[in-house]
Every structure is written in structure tokens, then in C-alpha cells.
Amino acid sequence: KGNLTGTTLLFEYAVKSNVKHIIFASSGLVYGLTGKLPMKENDPCLYPTSSYAVTIRATELLAYSFFHLYKVPFTGLRFFPVIGPKMRENLFLPYIVRKISQGLPVTIYGDGLTVRGYVYIDDLIEGIVGSITKPDGFQLINLGGEIPLSLLDLIKIVEKVLAKKAKINFKPQRKEEVIQLYPDISKAKKFLRWTPKVSIEEGIKRYISWNNSVDNIY
């Protein structure tokens, strides 16, 4: 409800203020249980797995209605999982880094084969900035990593960087989880001339280096 109410107010204010181009953040979670991989922007997104995904998809439809009514260009950027400094502590990468560093078990829901198309924060910002100068009607664009990586493979990279072995505690898969979440970024490459430059391995190294520097300071 907050997503829809807040977004509606922002869109209304932007239109009244004669904003020439509106860019808003969406999420790869809108794809839900699509059978088509990698995920493309023309997917109808009919099978969301959480109320959050429903509200985000609703904001995309709301944006289209504003574009239709007021002819203001809208660009919706569908973000896929982002890694980098200052991540929330409850996200998966900070969680496993903390647990492995402390020698504590890492809890995984499911078999660990859930895959994601991770993107490093610097690359994501480059895509956002690149979209500013591209007002072109109504656009939805994926921004994410096009190489899928499983949770187990993510843990292996962290193990290698930390030189520590993870203790894994498997639990039943959660129903709201999207098992495969990685994008087709051909539209971003063509429309924004955007391609991620930082590999997932390098991104994890950078996060851990930042995390260690923060620990040393505090």
C-alpha cells in the first residue's frame, strides 16, 4: 500500500511540476514465476510470488497510465540483486560474510541452487545515470547481471576470499522465493549502451574489503 500511495503522490507532483522525464526504480521480482529465462521486459509478469512484487508491478502500470494521460516520458528500471558497500545487513551477501567470518552456520532455504543475476552498485549507478538523457515514451529496462549465479556458488566465492569454510544449515524452501531471477539485458545494451563491468567475483572482493575496513574503524 505504501509503495502505491507514495508513488502516486510523487507522479502527481512531478506532472504538476512539468517534469520532463520521470525515472523510477522497479524490481526484477515483478517477473515472478515466469517460464521464460532470461527475463525480458516484454514478459506479462502475471505470476508474482509476493505482495511486494505485486505492488512494484502495480507502480509500473500506474506509470504507464500517467504516460498515457499526460505524455510525460517514463523510464522504469528493473533492478536485479545489487551488491556493494553499505548493503543492508539482512541481505544475503552481508549475512553469509558475517556468518562465515564468525564460524557460524549459514542458513539456506531450499537446496542452494536458487540463482540470481547480481550487479555491482557502481554498474547499476552508471545505468541509472545513463537513463537520464534517454527520455523516449514509456520504457521498462532490466539492470542486472546477465550471468546467473547460485547461492552455493556465491558461498564458494566468499569462502575463497575469506579462506574459510562455510557451515551450511539447509531449511525448506520459502514459497515466496523466486527460484531463478536473472535478466536479459539486451535492451539496456542497445538503448542505454550499458553493460556491467564489475564481475561478481570482483564485486564480492570489493564488498569484503569494505566490510573489513569498517570493522577495523569501529
mmCIF file of C-alpha atoms in Angstrom:
data_model
loop_
_atom_site.group_PDB
_atom_site.id
_atom_site.type_symbol
_atom_site.label_atom_id
_atom_site.label_comp_id
_atom_site.label_asym_id
_atom_site.label_seq_id
_atom_site.Cartn_x
_atom_site.Cartn_y
_atom_site.Cartn_z
ATOM 1 C CA LYS A 1 0.000 0.000 0.000
ATOM 2 C CA GLY A 2 2.832 2.401 0.854
ATOM 3 C CA ASN A 3 4.526 1.756 -2.475
ATOM 4 C CA LEU A 4 1.388 2.618 -4.411
ATOM 5 C CA THR A 5 0.305 5.607 -2.322
ATOM 6 C CA GLY A 6 3.771 7.154 -2.222
ATOM 7 C CA THR A 7 4.414 6.568 -5.910
ATOM 8 C CA THR A 8 1.039 8.025 -6.901
ATOM 9 C CA LEU A 9 1.750 11.201 -4.949
ATOM 10 C CA LEU A 10 5.216 11.526 -6.482
ATOM 11 C CA PHE A 11 3.929 11.005 -10.023
ATOM 12 C CA GLU A 12 1.137 13.539 -9.480
ATOM 13 C CA TYR A 13 3.566 16.128 -8.130
ATOM 14 C CA ALA A 14 6.030 15.503 -10.965
ATOM 15 C CA VAL A 15 3.330 16.010 -13.605
ATOM 16 C CA LYS A 16 2.042 19.194 -11.929
ATOM 17 C CA SER A 17 5.627 20.489 -11.768
ATOM 18 C CA ASN A 18 6.112 19.907 -15.504
ATOM 19 C CA VAL A 19 8.918 17.408 -15.015
ATOM 20 C CA LYS A 20 10.172 16.458 -18.478
ATOM 21 C CA HIS A 21 11.265 12.882 -17.763
ATOM 22 C CA ILE A 22 10.372 10.622 -14.843
ATOM 23 C CA ILE A 23 12.690 7.747 -13.895
ATOM 24 C CA PHE A 24 11.585 5.279 -11.256
ATOM 25 C CA ALA A 25 13.017 2.166 -9.634
ATOM 26 C CA SER A 26 11.304 -1.153 -10.209
ATOM 27 C CA SER A 27 12.484 -4.679 -9.453
ATOM 28 C CA GLY A 28 13.253 -7.927 -11.215
ATOM 29 C CA LEU A 29 10.890 -9.547 -8.711
ATOM 30 C CA VAL A 30 7.949 -8.400 -10.855
ATOM 31 C CA TYR A 31 8.671 -11.332 -13.188
ATOM 32 C CA GLY A 32 7.734 -13.867 -10.519
ATOM 33 C CA LEU A 33 7.280 -17.407 -11.787
ATOM 34 C CA THR A 34 7.807 -16.658 -15.449
ATOM 35 C CA GLY A 35 8.729 -19.690 -17.502
ATOM 36 C CA LYS A 36 10.944 -17.662 -19.823
ATOM 37 C CA LEU A 37 14.619 -17.181 -18.978
ATOM 38 C CA PRO A 38 16.494 -14.954 -19.061
ATOM 39 C CA MET A 39 13.772 -12.499 -18.083
ATOM 40 C CA LYS A 40 12.780 -9.984 -20.766
ATOM 41 C CA GLU A 41 10.914 -6.704 -20.446
ATOM 42 C CA ASN A 42 8.049 -7.859 -22.696
ATOM 43 C CA ASP A 43 7.053 -10.603 -20.242
ATOM 44 C CA PRO A 44 3.467 -10.001 -18.985
ATOM 45 C CA CYS A 45 4.554 -10.608 -15.357
ATOM 46 C CA LEU A 46 1.384 -12.482 -14.439
ATOM 47 C CA TYR A 47 2.699 -14.690 -11.633
ATOM 48 C CA PRO A 48 4.242 -12.620 -8.800
ATOM 49 C CA THR A 49 5.178 -14.574 -5.668
ATOM 50 C CA SER A 50 4.860 -11.847 -3.017
ATOM 51 C CA SER A 51 2.735 -8.838 -2.156
ATOM 52 C CA TYR A 52 5.845 -6.672 -2.554
ATOM 53 C CA ALA A 53 6.258 -7.797 -6.173
ATOM 54 C CA VAL A 54 2.567 -7.101 -6.799
ATOM 55 C CA THR A 55 2.885 -3.503 -5.564
ATOM 56 C CA ILE A 56 6.019 -2.907 -7.632
ATOM 57 C CA ARG A 57 4.337 -4.232 -10.766
ATOM 58 C CA ALA A 58 1.352 -2.021 -9.954
ATOM 59 C CA THR A 59 3.609 1.053 -9.858
ATOM 60 C CA GLU A 60 4.807 0.175 -13.374
ATOM 61 C CA LEU A 61 1.211 0.054 -14.600
ATOM 62 C CA LEU A 62 0.487 3.285 -12.764
ATOM 63 C CA ALA A 63 3.453 4.908 -14.517
ATOM 64 C CA TYR A 64 2.106 3.792 -17.875
ATOM 65 C CA SER A 65 -1.297 5.333 -17.117
ATOM 66 C CA PHE A 66 0.383 8.662 -16.282
ATOM 67 C CA PHE A 67 2.385 8.468 -19.507
ATOM 68 C CA HIS A 68 -0.791 7.732 -21.456
ATOM 69 C CA LEU A 69 -2.708 10.611 -19.877
ATOM 70 C CA TYR A 70 -0.028 13.292 -19.685
ATOM 71 C CA LYS A 71 2.516 12.267 -22.355
ATOM 72 C CA VAL A 72 5.423 12.618 -19.943
ATOM 73 C CA PRO A 73 8.273 10.175 -20.709
ATOM 74 C CA PHE A 74 8.634 7.459 -18.057
ATOM 75 C CA THR A 75 11.587 5.090 -17.636
ATOM 76 C CA GLY A 76 11.196 2.214 -15.194
ATOM 77 C CA LEU A 77 14.461 0.492 -14.264
ATOM 78 C CA ARG A 78 14.034 -3.079 -13.099
ATOM 79 C CA PHE A 79 16.839 -3.665 -10.619
ATOM 80 C CA PHE A 80 18.157 -7.158 -10.012
ATOM 81 C CA PRO A 81 20.081 -8.089 -6.813
ATOM 82 C CA VAL A 82 22.719 -5.449 -6.118
ATOM 83 C CA ILE A 83 25.963 -5.938 -4.196
ATOM 84 C CA GLY A 84 28.460 -3.396 -2.908
ATOM 85 C CA PRO A 85 29.434 -1.287 0.115
ATOM 86 C CA LYS A 86 26.762 -0.260 2.641
ATOM 87 C CA MET A 87 24.420 -3.141 1.823
ATOM 88 C CA ARG A 88 21.730 -3.797 4.421
ATOM 89 C CA GLU A 89 22.949 -6.325 6.965
ATOM 90 C CA ASN A 90 19.928 -8.594 6.413
ATOM 91 C CA LEU A 91 20.744 -9.162 2.733
ATOM 92 C CA PHE A 92 22.309 -12.448 1.738
ATOM 93 C CA LEU A 93 25.886 -11.406 0.977
ATOM 94 C CA PRO A 94 26.468 -9.459 4.241
ATOM 95 C CA TYR A 95 24.765 -12.286 6.103
ATOM 96 C CA ILE A 96 26.992 -15.054 4.762
ATOM 97 C CA VAL A 97 30.158 -12.965 5.064
ATOM 98 C CA ARG A 98 29.327 -12.317 8.721
ATOM 99 C CA LYS A 99 28.440 -15.938 9.485
ATOM 100 C CA ILE A 100 31.451 -17.457 7.705
ATOM 101 C CA SER A 101 33.809 -14.918 9.299
ATOM 102 C CA GLN A 102 32.470 -15.817 12.746
ATOM 103 C CA GLY A 103 32.497 -19.563 12.092
ATOM 104 C CA LEU A 104 28.715 -19.751 12.480
ATOM 105 C CA PRO A 105 26.266 -21.786 10.360
ATOM 106 C CA VAL A 106 24.769 -20.216 7.232
ATOM 107 C CA THR A 107 21.062 -20.947 6.839
ATOM 108 C CA ILE A 108 19.870 -21.577 3.279
ATOM 109 C CA TYR A 109 16.239 -22.059 2.371
ATOM 110 C CA GLY A 110 15.982 -24.734 -0.294
ATOM 111 C CA ASP A 111 18.812 -26.649 -1.928
ATOM 112 C CA GLY A 112 21.083 -23.648 -2.556
ATOM 113 C CA LEU A 113 20.547 -23.810 -6.311
ATOM 114 C CA THR A 114 18.435 -20.656 -6.395
ATOM 115 C CA VAL A 115 20.102 -18.371 -8.949
ATOM 116 C CA ARG A 116 20.391 -14.606 -9.240
ATOM 117 C CA GLY A 117 21.801 -12.122 -11.750
ATOM 118 C CA TYR A 118 23.857 -9.976 -9.375
ATOM 119 C CA VAL A 119 25.037 -6.495 -10.361
ATOM 120 C CA TYR A 120 27.637 -4.307 -8.648
ATOM 121 C CA ILE A 121 26.462 -0.940 -7.328
ATOM 122 C CA ASP A 122 28.852 1.125 -9.496
ATOM 123 C CA ASP A 123 27.493 -0.533 -12.632
ATOM 124 C CA LEU A 124 23.906 -0.005 -11.501
ATOM 125 C CA ILE A 125 24.521 3.697 -10.887
ATOM 126 C CA GLU A 126 26.055 4.002 -14.346
ATOM 127 C CA GLY A 127 22.856 2.549 -15.804
ATOM 128 C CA ILE A 128 20.670 4.943 -13.809
ATOM 129 C CA VAL A 129 22.709 7.966 -14.869
ATOM 130 C CA GLY A 130 22.693 6.768 -18.474
ATOM 131 C CA SER A 131 18.898 6.625 -18.480
ATOM 132 C CA ILE A 132 18.570 10.310 -17.556
ATOM 133 C CA THR A 133 19.389 11.502 -21.060
ATOM 134 C CA LYS A 134 17.169 8.913 -22.763
ATOM 135 C CA PRO A 135 13.552 10.113 -22.496
ATOM 136 C CA ASP A 136 11.647 8.013 -25.018
ATOM 137 C CA GLY A 137 7.974 7.457 -24.318
ATOM 138 C CA PHE A 138 7.369 4.672 -21.804
ATOM 139 C CA GLN A 139 10.251 2.269 -21.216
ATOM 140 C CA LEU A 140 10.942 -0.628 -18.870
ATOM 141 C CA ILE A 141 14.594 -1.697 -18.742
ATOM 142 C CA ASN A 142 16.376 -4.505 -16.908
ATOM 143 C CA LEU A 143 19.534 -3.598 -15.000
ATOM 144 C CA GLY A 144 21.273 -6.670 -13.618
ATOM 145 C CA GLY A 145 23.926 -9.256 -14.159
ATOM 146 C CA GLU A 146 23.290 -11.492 -17.144
ATOM 147 C CA ILE A 147 25.357 -14.396 -15.753
ATOM 148 C CA PRO A 148 23.254 -16.398 -13.261
ATOM 149 C CA LEU A 149 24.945 -17.455 -10.021
ATOM 150 C CA SER A 150 23.562 -19.931 -7.486
ATOM 151 C CA LEU A 151 23.616 -19.354 -3.736
ATOM 152 C CA LEU A 152 26.043 -22.250 -3.312
ATOM 153 C CA ASP A 153 28.413 -20.778 -5.890
ATOM 154 C CA LEU A 154 28.135 -17.389 -4.180
ATOM 155 C CA ILE A 155 29.125 -19.034 -0.902
ATOM 156 C CA LYS A 156 32.080 -20.720 -2.604
ATOM 157 C CA ILE A 157 33.389 -17.346 -3.777
ATOM 158 C CA VAL A 158 33.061 -15.910 -0.267
ATOM 159 C CA GLU A 159 34.830 -18.980 1.147
ATOM 160 C CA LYS A 160 37.696 -18.437 -1.264
ATOM 161 C CA VAL A 161 38.051 -14.725 -0.467
ATOM 162 C CA LEU A 162 37.850 -15.284 3.295
ATOM 163 C CA ALA A 163 39.890 -18.510 3.179
ATOM 164 C CA LYS A 164 37.284 -20.072 5.487
ATOM 165 C CA LYS A 165 34.850 -22.929 5.009
ATOM 166 C CA ALA A 166 31.123 -22.355 5.460
ATOM 167 C CA LYS A 167 28.906 -24.464 7.689
ATOM 168 C CA ILE A 168 25.561 -24.705 5.910
ATOM 169 C CA ASN A 169 22.193 -25.383 7.518
ATOM 170 C CA PHE A 170 19.531 -26.246 4.925
ATOM 171 C CA LYS A 171 15.869 -25.453 5.590
ATOM 172 C CA PRO A 172 12.712 -25.887 3.469
ATOM 173 C CA GLN A 173 12.277 -23.553 0.523
ATOM 174 C CA ARG A 174 10.120 -20.490 1.218
ATOM 175 C CA LYS A 175 7.044 -20.177 -1.025
ATOM 176 C CA GLU A 176 7.605 -16.509 -1.864
ATOM 177 C CA GLU A 177 11.106 -17.158 -3.201
ATOM 178 C CA VAL A 178 11.689 -16.736 -6.936
ATOM 179 C CA ILE A 179 13.970 -19.669 -7.782
ATOM 180 C CA GLN A 180 15.523 -18.220 -10.943
ATOM 181 C CA LEU A 181 15.990 -14.471 -11.206
ATOM 182 C CA TYR A 182 18.311 -13.203 -13.903
ATOM 183 C CA PRO A 183 17.734 -10.745 -16.743
ATOM 184 C CA ASP A 184 18.105 -10.391 -20.443
ATOM 185 C CA ILE A 185 19.945 -7.054 -20.694
ATOM 186 C CA SER A 186 19.955 -6.717 -24.472
ATOM 187 C CA LYS A 187 17.603 -3.731 -24.256
ATOM 188 C CA ALA A 188 19.890 -1.944 -21.766
ATOM 189 C CA LYS A 189 22.866 -2.643 -24.037
ATOM 190 C CA LYS A 190 21.086 -1.210 -27.060
ATOM 191 C CA PHE A 191 19.028 1.604 -25.536
ATOM 192 C CA LEU A 192 21.422 2.788 -22.805
ATOM 193 C CA ARG A 193 24.653 1.340 -24.220
ATOM 194 C CA TRP A 194 25.062 -0.228 -20.790
ATOM 195 C CA THR A 195 26.945 -3.389 -19.864
ATOM 196 C CA PRO A 196 28.094 -4.344 -16.351
ATOM 197 C CA LYS A 197 31.871 -4.097 -15.993
ATOM 198 C CA VAL A 198 32.473 -5.494 -12.491
ATOM 199 C CA SER A 199 32.343 -9.301 -12.261
ATOM 200 C CA ILE A 200 30.529 -10.940 -9.363
ATOM 201 C CA GLU A 201 33.849 -12.231 -8.026
ATOM 202 C CA GLU A 202 35.382 -8.745 -8.054
ATOM 203 C CA GLY A 203 32.225 -7.269 -6.552
ATOM 204 C CA ILE A 204 32.352 -9.708 -3.644
ATOM 205 C CA LYS A 205 36.030 -8.946 -3.070
ATOM 206 C CA ARG A 206 35.282 -5.229 -3.003
ATOM 207 C CA TYR A 207 32.416 -5.706 -0.558
ATOM 208 C CA ILE A 208 34.513 -7.829 1.807
ATOM 209 C CA SER A 209 37.396 -5.341 1.627
ATOM 210 C CA TRP A 210 34.991 -2.515 2.501
ATOM 211 C CA ASN A 211 33.393 -4.572 5.254
ATOM 212 C CA ASN A 212 36.790 -5.312 6.801
ATOM 213 C CA SER A 213 37.743 -1.633 6.715
ATOM 214 C CA VAL A 214 34.511 -0.725 8.510
ATOM 215 C CA ASP A 215 35.154 -3.403 11.157
ATOM 216 C CA ASN A 216 38.639 -2.006 11.688
ATOM 217 C CA ILE A 217 37.302 1.523 12.172
ATOM 218 C CA TYR A 218 34.581 0.578 14.659
#
